Structures are given as C-alpha cells and as structure tokens.
Tab-separated table of C-alpha atoms and ligand atoms in Angstrom:
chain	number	residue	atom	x	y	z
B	4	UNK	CA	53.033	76.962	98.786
B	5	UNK	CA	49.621	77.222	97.072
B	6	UNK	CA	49.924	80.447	95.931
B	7	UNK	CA	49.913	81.757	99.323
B	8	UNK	CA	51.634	84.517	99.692
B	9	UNK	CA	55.864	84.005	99.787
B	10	UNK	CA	58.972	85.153	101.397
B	11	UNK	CA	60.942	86.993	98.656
B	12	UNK	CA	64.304	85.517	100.154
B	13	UNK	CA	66.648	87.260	97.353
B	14	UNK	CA	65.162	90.654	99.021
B	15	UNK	CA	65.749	89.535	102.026
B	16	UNK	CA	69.483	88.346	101.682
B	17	UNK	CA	70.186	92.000	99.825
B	18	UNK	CA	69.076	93.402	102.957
B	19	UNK	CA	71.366	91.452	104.919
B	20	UNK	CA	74.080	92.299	102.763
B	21	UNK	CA	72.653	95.941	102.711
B	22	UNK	CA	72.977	95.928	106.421
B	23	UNK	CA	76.009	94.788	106.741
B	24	UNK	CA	77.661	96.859	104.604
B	25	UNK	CA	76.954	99.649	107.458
B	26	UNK	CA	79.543	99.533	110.225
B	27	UNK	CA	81.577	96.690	108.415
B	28	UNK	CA	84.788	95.301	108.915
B	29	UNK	CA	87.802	94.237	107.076
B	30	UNK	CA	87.389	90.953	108.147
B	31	UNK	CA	83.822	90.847	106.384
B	32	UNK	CA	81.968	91.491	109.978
B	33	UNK	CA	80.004	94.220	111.453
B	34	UNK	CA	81.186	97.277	114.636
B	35	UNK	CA	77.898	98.613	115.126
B	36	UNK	CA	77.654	98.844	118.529
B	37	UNK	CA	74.834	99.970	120.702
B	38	UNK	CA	73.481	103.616	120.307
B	39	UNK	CA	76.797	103.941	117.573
B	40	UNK	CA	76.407	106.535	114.627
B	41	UNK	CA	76.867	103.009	113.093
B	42	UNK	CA	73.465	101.870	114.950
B	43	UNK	CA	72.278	105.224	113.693
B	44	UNK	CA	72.713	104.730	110.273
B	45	UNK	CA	71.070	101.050	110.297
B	46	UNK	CA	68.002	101.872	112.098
B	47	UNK	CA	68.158	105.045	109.578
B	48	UNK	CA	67.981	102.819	107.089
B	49	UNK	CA	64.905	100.114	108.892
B	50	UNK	CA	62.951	103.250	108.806
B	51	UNK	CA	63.382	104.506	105.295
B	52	UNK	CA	62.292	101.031	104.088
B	53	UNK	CA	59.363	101.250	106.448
B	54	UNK	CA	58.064	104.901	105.321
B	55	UNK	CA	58.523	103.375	101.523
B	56	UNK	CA	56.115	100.612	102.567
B	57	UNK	CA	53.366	102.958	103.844
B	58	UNK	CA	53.877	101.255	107.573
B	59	UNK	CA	54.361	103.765	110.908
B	60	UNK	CA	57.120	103.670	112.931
B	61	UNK	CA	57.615	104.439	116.498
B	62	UNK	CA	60.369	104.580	119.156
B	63	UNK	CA	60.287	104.493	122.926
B	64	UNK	CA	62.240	106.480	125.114
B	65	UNK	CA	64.805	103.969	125.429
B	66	UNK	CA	65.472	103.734	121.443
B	67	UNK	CA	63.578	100.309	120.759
B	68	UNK	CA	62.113	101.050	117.050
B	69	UNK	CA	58.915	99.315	116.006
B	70	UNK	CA	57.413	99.517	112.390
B	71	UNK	CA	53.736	98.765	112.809
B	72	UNK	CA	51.655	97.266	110.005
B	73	UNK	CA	48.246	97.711	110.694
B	74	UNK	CA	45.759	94.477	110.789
B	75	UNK	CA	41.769	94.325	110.716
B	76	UNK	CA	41.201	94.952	114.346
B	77	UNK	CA	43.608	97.481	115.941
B	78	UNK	CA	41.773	97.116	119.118
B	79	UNK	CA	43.956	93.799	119.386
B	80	UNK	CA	47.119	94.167	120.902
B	81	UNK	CA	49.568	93.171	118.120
B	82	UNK	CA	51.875	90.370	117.326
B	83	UNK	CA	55.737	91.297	117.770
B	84	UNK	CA	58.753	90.158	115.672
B	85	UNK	CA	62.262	90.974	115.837
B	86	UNK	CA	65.674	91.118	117.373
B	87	UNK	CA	68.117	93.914	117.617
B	88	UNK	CA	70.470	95.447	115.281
B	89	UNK	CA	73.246	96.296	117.907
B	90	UNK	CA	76.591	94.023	117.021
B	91	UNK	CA	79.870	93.451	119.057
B	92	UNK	CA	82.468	95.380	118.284
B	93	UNK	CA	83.981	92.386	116.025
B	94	UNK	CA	80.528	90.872	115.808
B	95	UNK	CA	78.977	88.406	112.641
B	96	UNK	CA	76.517	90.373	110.287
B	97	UNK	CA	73.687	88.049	111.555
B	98	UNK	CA	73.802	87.925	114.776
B	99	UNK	CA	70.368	90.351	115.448
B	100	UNK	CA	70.126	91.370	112.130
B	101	UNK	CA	69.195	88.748	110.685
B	102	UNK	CA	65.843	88.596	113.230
B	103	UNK	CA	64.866	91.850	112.491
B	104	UNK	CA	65.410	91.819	108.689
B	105	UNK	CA	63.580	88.250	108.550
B	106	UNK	CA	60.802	89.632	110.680
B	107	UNK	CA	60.848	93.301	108.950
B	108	UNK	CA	60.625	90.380	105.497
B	109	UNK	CA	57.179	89.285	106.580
B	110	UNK	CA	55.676	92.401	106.485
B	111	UNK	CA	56.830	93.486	103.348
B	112	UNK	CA	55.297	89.804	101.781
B	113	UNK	CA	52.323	90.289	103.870
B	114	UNK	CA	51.825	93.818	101.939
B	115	UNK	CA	52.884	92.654	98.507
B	116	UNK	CA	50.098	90.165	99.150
B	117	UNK	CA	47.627	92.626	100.463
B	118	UNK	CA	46.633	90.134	103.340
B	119	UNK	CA	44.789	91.508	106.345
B	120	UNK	CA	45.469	89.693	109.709
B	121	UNK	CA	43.442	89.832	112.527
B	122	UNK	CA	46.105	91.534	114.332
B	123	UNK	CA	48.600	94.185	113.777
B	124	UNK	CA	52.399	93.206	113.262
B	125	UNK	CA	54.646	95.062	114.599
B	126	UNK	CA	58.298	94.811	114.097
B	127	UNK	CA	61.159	95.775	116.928
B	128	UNK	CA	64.866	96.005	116.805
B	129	UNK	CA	65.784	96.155	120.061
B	130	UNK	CA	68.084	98.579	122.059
B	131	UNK	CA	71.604	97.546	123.234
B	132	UNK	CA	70.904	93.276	123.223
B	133	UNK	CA	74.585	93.159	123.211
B	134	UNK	CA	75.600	94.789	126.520
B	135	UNK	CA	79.090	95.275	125.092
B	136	UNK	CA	79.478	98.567	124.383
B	137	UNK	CA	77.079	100.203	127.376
B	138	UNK	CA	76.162	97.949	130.537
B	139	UNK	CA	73.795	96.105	130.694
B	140	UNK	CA	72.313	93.678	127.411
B	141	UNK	CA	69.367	93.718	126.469
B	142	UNK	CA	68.877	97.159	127.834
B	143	UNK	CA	65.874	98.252	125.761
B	144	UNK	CA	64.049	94.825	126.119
B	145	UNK	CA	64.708	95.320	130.102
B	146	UNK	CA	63.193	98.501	130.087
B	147	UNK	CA	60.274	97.627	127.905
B	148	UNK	CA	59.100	94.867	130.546
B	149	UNK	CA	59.638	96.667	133.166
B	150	UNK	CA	62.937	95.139	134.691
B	151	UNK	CA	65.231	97.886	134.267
B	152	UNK	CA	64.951	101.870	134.854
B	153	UNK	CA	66.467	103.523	132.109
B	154	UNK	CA	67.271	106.860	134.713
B	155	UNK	CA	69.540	104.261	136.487
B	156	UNK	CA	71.711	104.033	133.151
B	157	UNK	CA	71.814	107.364	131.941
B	158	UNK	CA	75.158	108.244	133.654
B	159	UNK	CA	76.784	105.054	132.562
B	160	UNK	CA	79.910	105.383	130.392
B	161	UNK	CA	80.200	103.140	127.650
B	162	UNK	CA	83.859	101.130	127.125
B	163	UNK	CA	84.558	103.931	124.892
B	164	UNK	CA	83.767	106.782	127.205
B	165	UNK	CA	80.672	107.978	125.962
B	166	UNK	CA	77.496	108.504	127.957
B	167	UNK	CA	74.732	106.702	127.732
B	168	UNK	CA	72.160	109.254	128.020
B	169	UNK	CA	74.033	111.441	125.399
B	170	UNK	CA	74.187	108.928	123.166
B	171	UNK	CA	70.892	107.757	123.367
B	172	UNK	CA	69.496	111.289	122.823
B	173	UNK	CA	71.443	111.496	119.763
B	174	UNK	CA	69.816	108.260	118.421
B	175	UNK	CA	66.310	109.652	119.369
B	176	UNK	CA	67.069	113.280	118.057
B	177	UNK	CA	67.959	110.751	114.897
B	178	UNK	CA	64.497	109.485	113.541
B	179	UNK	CA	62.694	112.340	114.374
B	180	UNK	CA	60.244	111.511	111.955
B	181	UNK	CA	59.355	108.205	114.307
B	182	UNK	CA	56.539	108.617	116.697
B	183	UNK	CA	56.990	108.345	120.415
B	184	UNK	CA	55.487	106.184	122.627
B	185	UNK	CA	56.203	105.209	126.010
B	186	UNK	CA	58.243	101.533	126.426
B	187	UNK	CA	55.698	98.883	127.129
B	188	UNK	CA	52.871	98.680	124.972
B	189	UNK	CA	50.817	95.528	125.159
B	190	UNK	CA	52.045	92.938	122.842
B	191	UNK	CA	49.704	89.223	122.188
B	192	UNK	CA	53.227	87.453	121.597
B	193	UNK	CA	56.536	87.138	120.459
B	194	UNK	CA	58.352	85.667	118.227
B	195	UNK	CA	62.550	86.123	117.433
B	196	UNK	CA	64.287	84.529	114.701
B	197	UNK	CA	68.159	84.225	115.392
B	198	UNK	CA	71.177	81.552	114.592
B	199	UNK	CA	72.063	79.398	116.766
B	200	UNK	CA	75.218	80.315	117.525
B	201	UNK	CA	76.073	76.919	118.766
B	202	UNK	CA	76.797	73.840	117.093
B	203	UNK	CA	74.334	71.470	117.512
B	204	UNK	CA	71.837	71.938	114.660
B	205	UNK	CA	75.006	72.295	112.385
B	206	UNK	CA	76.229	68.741	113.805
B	207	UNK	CA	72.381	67.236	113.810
B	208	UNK	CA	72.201	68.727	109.916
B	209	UNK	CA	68.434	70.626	111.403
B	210	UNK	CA	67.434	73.255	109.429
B	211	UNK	CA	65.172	74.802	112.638
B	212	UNK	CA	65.875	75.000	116.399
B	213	UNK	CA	62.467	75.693	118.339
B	214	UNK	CA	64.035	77.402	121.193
B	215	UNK	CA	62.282	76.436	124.462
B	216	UNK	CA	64.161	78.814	127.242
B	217	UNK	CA	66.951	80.629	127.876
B	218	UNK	CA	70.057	80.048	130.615
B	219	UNK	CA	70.830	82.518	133.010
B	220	UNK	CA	73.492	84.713	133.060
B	221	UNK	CA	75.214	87.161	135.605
B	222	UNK	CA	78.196	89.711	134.597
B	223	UNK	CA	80.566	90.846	137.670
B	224	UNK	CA	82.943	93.546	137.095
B	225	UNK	CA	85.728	93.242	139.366
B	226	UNK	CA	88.417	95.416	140.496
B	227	UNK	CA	91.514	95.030	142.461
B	228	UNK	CA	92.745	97.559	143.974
B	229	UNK	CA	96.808	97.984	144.643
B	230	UNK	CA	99.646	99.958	144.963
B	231	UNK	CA	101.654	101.376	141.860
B	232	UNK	CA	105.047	101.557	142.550
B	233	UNK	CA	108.480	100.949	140.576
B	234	UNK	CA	109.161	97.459	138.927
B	235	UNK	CA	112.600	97.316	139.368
B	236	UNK	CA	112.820	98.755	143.360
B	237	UNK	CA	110.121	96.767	144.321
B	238	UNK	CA	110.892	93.247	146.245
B	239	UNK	CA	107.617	90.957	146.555
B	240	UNK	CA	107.453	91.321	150.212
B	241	UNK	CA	106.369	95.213	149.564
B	242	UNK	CA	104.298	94.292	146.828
B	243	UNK	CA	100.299	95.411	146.452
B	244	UNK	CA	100.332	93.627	143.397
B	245	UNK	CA	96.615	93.602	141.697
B	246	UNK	CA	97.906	92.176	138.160
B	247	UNK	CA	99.168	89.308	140.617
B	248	UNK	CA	96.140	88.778	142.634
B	249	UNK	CA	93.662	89.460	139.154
B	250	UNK	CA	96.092	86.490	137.037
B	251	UNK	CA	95.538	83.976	140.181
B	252	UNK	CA	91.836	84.773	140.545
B	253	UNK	CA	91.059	83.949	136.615
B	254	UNK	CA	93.679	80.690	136.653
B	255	UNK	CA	91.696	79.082	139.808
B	256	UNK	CA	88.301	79.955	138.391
B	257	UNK	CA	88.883	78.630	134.854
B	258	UNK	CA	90.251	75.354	136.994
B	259	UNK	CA	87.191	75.281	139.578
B	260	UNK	CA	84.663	76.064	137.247
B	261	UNK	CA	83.801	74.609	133.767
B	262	UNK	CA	85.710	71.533	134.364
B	263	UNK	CA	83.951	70.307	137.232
B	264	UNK	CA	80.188	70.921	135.245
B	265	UNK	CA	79.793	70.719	131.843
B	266	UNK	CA	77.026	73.485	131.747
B	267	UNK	CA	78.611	76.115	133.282
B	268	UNK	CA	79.905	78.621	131.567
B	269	UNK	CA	82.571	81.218	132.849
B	270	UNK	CA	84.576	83.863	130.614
B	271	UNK	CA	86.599	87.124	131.609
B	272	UNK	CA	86.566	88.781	128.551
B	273	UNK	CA	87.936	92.248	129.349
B	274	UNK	CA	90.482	93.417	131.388
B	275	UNK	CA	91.326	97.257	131.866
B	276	UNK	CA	95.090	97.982	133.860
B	277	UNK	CA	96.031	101.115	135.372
B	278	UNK	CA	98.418	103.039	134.906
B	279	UNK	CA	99.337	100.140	132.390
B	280	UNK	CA	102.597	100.783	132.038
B	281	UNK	CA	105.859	98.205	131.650
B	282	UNK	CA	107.462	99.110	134.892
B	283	UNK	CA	104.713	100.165	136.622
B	284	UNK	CA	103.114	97.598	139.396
B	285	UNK	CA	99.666	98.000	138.336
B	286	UNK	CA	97.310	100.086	140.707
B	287	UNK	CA	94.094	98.832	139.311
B	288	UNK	CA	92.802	95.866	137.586
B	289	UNK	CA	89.223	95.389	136.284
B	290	UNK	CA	87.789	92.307	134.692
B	291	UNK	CA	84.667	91.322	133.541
B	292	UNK	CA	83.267	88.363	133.879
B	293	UNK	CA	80.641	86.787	132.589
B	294	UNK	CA	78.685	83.180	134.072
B	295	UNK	CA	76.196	80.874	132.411
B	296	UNK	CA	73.958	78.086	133.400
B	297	UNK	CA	70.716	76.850	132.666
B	298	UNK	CA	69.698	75.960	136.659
B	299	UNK	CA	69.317	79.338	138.873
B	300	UNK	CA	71.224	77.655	141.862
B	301	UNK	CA	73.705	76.180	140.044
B	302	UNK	CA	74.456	79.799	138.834
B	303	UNK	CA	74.468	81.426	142.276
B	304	UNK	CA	76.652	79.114	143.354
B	305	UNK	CA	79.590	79.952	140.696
B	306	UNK	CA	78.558	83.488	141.477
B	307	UNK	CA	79.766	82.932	145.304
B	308	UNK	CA	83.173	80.983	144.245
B	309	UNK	CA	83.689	83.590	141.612
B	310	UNK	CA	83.822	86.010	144.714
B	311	UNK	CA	85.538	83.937	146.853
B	312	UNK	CA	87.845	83.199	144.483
B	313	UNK	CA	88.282	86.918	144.265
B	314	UNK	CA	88.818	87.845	147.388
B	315	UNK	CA	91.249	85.388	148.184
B	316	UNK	CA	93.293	85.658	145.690
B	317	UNK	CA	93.409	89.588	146.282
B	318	UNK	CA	94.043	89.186	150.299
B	319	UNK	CA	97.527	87.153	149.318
B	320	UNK	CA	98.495	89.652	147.245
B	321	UNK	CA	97.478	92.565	149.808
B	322	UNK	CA	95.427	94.371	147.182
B	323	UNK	CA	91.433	95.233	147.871
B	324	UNK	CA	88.755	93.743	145.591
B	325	UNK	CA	85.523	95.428	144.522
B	326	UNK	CA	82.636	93.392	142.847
B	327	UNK	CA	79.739	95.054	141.098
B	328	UNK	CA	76.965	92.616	139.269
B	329	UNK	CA	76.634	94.464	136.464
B	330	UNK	CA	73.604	91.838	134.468
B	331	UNK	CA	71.583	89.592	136.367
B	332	UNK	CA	69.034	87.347	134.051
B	333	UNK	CA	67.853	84.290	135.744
B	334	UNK	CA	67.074	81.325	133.305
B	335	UNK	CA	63.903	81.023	131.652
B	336	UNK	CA	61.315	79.319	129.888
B	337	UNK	CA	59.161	79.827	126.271
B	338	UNK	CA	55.797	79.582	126.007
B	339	UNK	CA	54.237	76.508	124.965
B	340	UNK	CA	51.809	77.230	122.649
B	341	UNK	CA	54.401	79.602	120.881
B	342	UNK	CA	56.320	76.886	120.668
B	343	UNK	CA	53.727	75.067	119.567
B	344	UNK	CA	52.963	77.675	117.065
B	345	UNK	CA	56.801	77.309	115.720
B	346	UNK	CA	56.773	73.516	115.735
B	347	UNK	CA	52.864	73.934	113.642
B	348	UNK	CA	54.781	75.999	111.204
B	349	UNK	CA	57.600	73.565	110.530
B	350	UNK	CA	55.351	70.335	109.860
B	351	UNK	CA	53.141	72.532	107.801
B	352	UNK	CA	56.176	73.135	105.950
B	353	UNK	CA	57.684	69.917	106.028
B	354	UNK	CA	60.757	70.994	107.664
B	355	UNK	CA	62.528	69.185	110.684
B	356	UNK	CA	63.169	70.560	113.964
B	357	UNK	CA	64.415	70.073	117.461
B	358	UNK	CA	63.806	71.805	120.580
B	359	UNK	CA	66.708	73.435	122.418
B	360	UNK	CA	67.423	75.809	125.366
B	361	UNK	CA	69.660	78.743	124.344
B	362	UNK	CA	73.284	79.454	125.379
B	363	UNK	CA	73.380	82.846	125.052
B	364	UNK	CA	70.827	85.223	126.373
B	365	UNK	CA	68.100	87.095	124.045
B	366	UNK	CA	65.364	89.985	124.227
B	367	UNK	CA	63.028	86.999	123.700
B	368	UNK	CA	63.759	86.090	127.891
B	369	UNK	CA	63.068	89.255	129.052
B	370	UNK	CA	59.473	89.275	126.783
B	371	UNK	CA	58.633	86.179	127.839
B	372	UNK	CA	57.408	87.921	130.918
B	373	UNK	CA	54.858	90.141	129.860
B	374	UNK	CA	53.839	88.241	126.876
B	375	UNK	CA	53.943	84.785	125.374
B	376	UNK	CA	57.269	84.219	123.513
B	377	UNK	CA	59.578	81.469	121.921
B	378	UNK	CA	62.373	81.908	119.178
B	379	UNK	CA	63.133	79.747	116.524
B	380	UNK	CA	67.128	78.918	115.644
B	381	UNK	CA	68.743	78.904	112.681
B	382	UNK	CA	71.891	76.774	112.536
B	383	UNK	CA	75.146	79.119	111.845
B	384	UNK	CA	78.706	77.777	110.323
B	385	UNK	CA	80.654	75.989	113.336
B	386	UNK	CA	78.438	77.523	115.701
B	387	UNK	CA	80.731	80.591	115.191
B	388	UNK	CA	79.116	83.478	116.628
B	389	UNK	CA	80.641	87.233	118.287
B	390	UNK	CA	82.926	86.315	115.635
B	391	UNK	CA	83.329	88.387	111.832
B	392	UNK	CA	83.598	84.826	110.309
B	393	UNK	CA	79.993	84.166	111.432
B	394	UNK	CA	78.059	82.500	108.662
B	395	UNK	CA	74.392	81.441	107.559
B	396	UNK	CA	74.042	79.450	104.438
B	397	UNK	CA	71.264	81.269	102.265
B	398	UNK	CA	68.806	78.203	102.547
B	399	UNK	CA	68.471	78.476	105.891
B	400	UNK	CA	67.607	82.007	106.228
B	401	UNK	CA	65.688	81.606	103.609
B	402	UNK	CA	63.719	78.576	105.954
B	403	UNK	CA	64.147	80.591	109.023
B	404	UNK	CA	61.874	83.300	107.432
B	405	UNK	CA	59.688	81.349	105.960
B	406	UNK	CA	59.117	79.686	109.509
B	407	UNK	CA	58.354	83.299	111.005
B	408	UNK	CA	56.348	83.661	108.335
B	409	UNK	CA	53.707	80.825	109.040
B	410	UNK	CA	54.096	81.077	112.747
B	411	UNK	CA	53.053	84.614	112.798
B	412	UNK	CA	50.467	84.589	110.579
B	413	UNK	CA	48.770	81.791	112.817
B	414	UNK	CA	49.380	83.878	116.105
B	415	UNK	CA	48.141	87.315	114.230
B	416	UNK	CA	44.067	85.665	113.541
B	417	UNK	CA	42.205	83.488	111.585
B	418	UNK	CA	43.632	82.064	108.343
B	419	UNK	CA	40.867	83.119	107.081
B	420	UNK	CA	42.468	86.328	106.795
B	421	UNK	CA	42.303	87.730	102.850
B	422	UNK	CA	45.468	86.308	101.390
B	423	UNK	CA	46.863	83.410	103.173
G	510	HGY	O1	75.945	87.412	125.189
G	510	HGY	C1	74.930	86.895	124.703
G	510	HGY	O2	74.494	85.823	125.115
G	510	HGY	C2	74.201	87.574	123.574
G	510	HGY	O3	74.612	86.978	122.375
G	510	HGY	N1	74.435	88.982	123.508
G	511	MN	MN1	71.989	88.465	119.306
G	512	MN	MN1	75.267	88.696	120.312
C-alpha cells in the first residue's frame, strides 16, 4: 500500500498466541468458556492493551466489552468490529478470537498512523457467542439487540453448575475500571472477521469468504423421564427404560434427517444420565440437540420430527418426554452494501473472494437487525473448527485483517480522513 497506513500482522499473530496461551490446552487449544475466570483473564488482558493505547472502554450489563477509539465527529454513531472471546470447552484458539484481535489490530494501526475517521470505532467481544457453557449463544449479542432479556437468564445454571448471574457479576465486578453503559447503543454498521470453519474456501484455495447470511438454528433439550430400578431383576415387560427410548430417538433422527436433505444439519451433542450407574435402569436422560438449515420452514419442519421422533420413541418405552427450545435463531441475511463494502476492499486489494452463507451461527445475525452487518471468512485447516487442532495459516489472517482494515475505514467517513 502507498504508504497508507498498515496492519502490523507480526503484532497481531503475538496476540493470538498471547491469547491463547490463557485458558489453553494440552492439545494446543483453548477452555475459556463463557463468563470463565479464563474469560476473565482474556478480556483482562483486551483492556490493559486498550488503556495502554489511550482508547476507553466500556461494558454493558450483560458483559459485552467495547474499546472505543474516538473519530472526528462523535455525534456519529460509530462503526463496530469484533467477535467474542468465549471458546468451547475443547475449542480452536481462533475461533472468536481471532475477530476481535483482528478488529482490536485496526485500531491500534489506525493510532500508530494518527488517522482521524469520520466516525468512531469501536471494538466488541461479545458475551457467551458459544452457548456451551451457559444457554443460550450469542447471549450478549441477543441482549444488545433487543432479542433476549438478560433477567430471564440470570437463574440459569451453566453445564458446570454455576449461575449465570453470579458469574456474570464476577466478570463485571472484574474490569471495574470499564465504564458502564446500558446494552444497545446505536451502531452505523458491523463488520466480524472469523474462519470459516468449513471447507470450502480451503478446497476453492480463496483467501476471503464475503459472508452473505447466516442459517438458522434451534437447540431442544430433551428429557426422558423413567423409572430406575435394578438391572438384573428387571424383565423388559416392567421396564421404564429412558436410555432405551433416548438411543432409539437419536438412531431414527440421524436416519430421517441429514440423509434425506443435504442442508440439514442435526447433532445431539450432550447427553446427561441419571443416576448413571451400571446396574441402574436410568431414571433420566437429557440430550441436546442442536438443528441447522438455511430455509426457516425447512427448519421447523425437522423441529416437529425431532419431537415426534421423541415422543414416540419414549411412549414404546413407557417413559415421559420433556422438550424445552433452548436457542431459536431464524436464518438471515447481510447487508448489501456491507457486503459491498467487503467485496470493495478485496479488489482494492487485489485479493479474490466468494460469497457464502454461514454454517454456524454468529453475533453478526443477531446485529444485522439493528444495524447494517456482513462478515468476512477466513478459510481454516480442513474446515476444522470446535476442535483444539483448529488452524489459520498466518497469511490469511494476516489478509483477513487487512480486509477489515479497508472495509472499515470506508464505512467509518471520507478517505479523506488524515492518514489513509
Ligand atoms: O455453534 C455455532 O454455530 C457457533 O460456532 N457457536
Ligand atoms: Mn465463533
Ligand atoms: Mn464457535
């Protein structure tokens, strides 16, 4: 570039490596989980940086942490960048991280350049994307738009046992040098940088996915509900069997549903058993499950076999079934002069991309409806993802940020801004 102003990307991948040296793994990944003192101690760490960079720092009361940097008319509602910093419990060091650290990368070049923008920049990592830990994702982005009411959560009890609302004043209580402000400030767009974590730009060899929308998802939690008794005096006739009627359920869904369309998407990733004991006939059995697909029908419709699925399954084996929906995000679609904005950056760059509706859900959906958002893809190793093998070769988060860069100094004013 012309001397304009440059991502430093060696700073930027010692950050990553920074943060994901807090809350890692053996296996080389990241347990930082939502409202963690592993969360703590990363967004502890977003803010020192910010303070040493002269730019203010705020927090809502559901936890999502902005770092502001100011631009020439802070009438203008600002420009926000981002992700989340909240990993699965055997998540990839990337997945969120690398958003916010590629976003929290443009304002530091922005100030080593001493460019003014039109418009502020503001920064987020969001609260609890990940869901995993505390019910629902993208908790903090819900609340911020409006679509979720944070007293509705407070009693929840993470998978660990912990409350939400204690745990959530402890990561408050934790910055106490950030400013508060209530969730829901007006933002003039935004913008989230995050790999792919899908194969496709891997396979296509595309350095940049401009992401266009977002499938829906739903997560049902379902219990059956038995009768322990003794697994050696028990015939099957007396039976209440909920291990029996749970097994069937998942075996005639994973037939029914992926098979017959390729864009579904079904998983039970969690199962709790009680008393869970080897000659015990279970009493309880919960599952989670978790549905996918880009068309809103098409999703209600595996939402009604998953329950009738359920609840036949759980009649033959005289047990009770109890489904809560636990997440409900209907598809969605980016704007299209963000994405224009993205696809600007990338020719300005010389840098091929391809448009591309995401798999997995984002923060980015859920902004979308209060202010004009897309998100731009970086391609990760295999498409592994939720995975401590997750993987992003340094030249393309080096690209990624560079992408960010352009596209948000084009949505924050005039290029005729001093400095770019
Ligand atoms: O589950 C998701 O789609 C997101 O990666 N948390
Ligand atoms: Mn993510
Ligand atoms: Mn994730």
């Amino acid at each position: 570039m012309n001397g304009k102003p440059m991502i430093d990307v060696q700073r930027l991948l010692q950050r990553i490596t920074d943060f994901a040296a807090i809350g890692a793994t053996r296996a080389g990944g990241v347990n930082r989980q939502a409202l963690s003192p592993e969360d703590r101690a990363a967004r502890r760490l977003l803010v020192e940086l910010a303070f040493a960079r002269g730019f203010r720092v705020y927090q809502d009361d559901v936890a999502n942490l902005f770092i502001r940097r100011e631009g020439r008319d802070p009438s203008l509602a600002p420009v926000l960048i981002g992700s989340h910093l909240d990993s699965q419990p055997t998540g990839g060091r990337f997945d969120g991280a690398l958003g916010t650290l590629s976003a929290f990368e443009v304002l530091e070049t922005l100030q080593d350049a001493g460019a003014v923008t039109e418009r502020a920049i503001e920064v987020v990592s969001w609260t609890n994307e990940e869901g995993s830990r505390f019910f629902p994702g993208c908790m903090g982005s819900m609340v911020f738009v409006g679509a979720g009411d944070l007293s509705n959560w407070r009693e929840t009890r993470g998978a660990d046992g912990a409350r939400l609302g204690d745990e959530l004043a402890a990561t408050l209580s934790a910055l106490p040098e950030a400013e508060v402000r209530p969730a829901g400030h007006s933002v003039s767009a935004f913008v989230e940088v995050h790999i792919e974590q899908g194969p496709v730009l891997e396979r296509e060899e595309i350095p940049i996915g401009v992401v266009t929308g977002v499938q829906g998802t739903k997560w049902l939690e379902v219990s059956f509900v038995g009768e322990a008794a003794h697994a050696g005096t028990t015939p099957l006739e007396f039976r209440k069997d909920p291990m029996a009627a749970a097994a069937e359920a998942i075996v005639r869904l994973q037939e029914a549903i992926m098979p017959a369309d390729p864009l579904a998407r079904l998983t039970v990733g969690r199962m709790a058993v009680e008393p869970s004991s080897i000659n015990v006939i279970p009493s309880r059995v919960t599952l989670t499950v978790d549905i996918r697909h880009p068309e809103e029908d098409a999703l209600a419709s595996i939402e009604a076999r998953v329950e009738a699925e359920c609840r036949s399954a759980a009649a033959r084996h005289l047990s009770d079934v109890y489904i809560e929906k636990r997440f409900d995000m209907a598809p969605g679609k980016f704007d299209a002069a963000v994405v224009a904005a993205i696809e600007n950056a990338c020719e300005g760059l010389g840098v091929a991309s391809m448009r591309m509706v995401s798999g997995a859900f984002h923060d980015a959906l859920f902004l979308s409806r209060v202010a004009p958002t897309a998100m731009i893809f970086v391609p990760c190793r295999g498409g592994i993802s939720h995975n401590e093998a997750e993987f992003v070769a340094d030249e393309n988060i080096e690209i990624g940020a560079r992408i960010l860069f352009e596209t948000t100094i084009a949505l924050a004013g005039d290029k005729a801004s001093r400095g770019l």
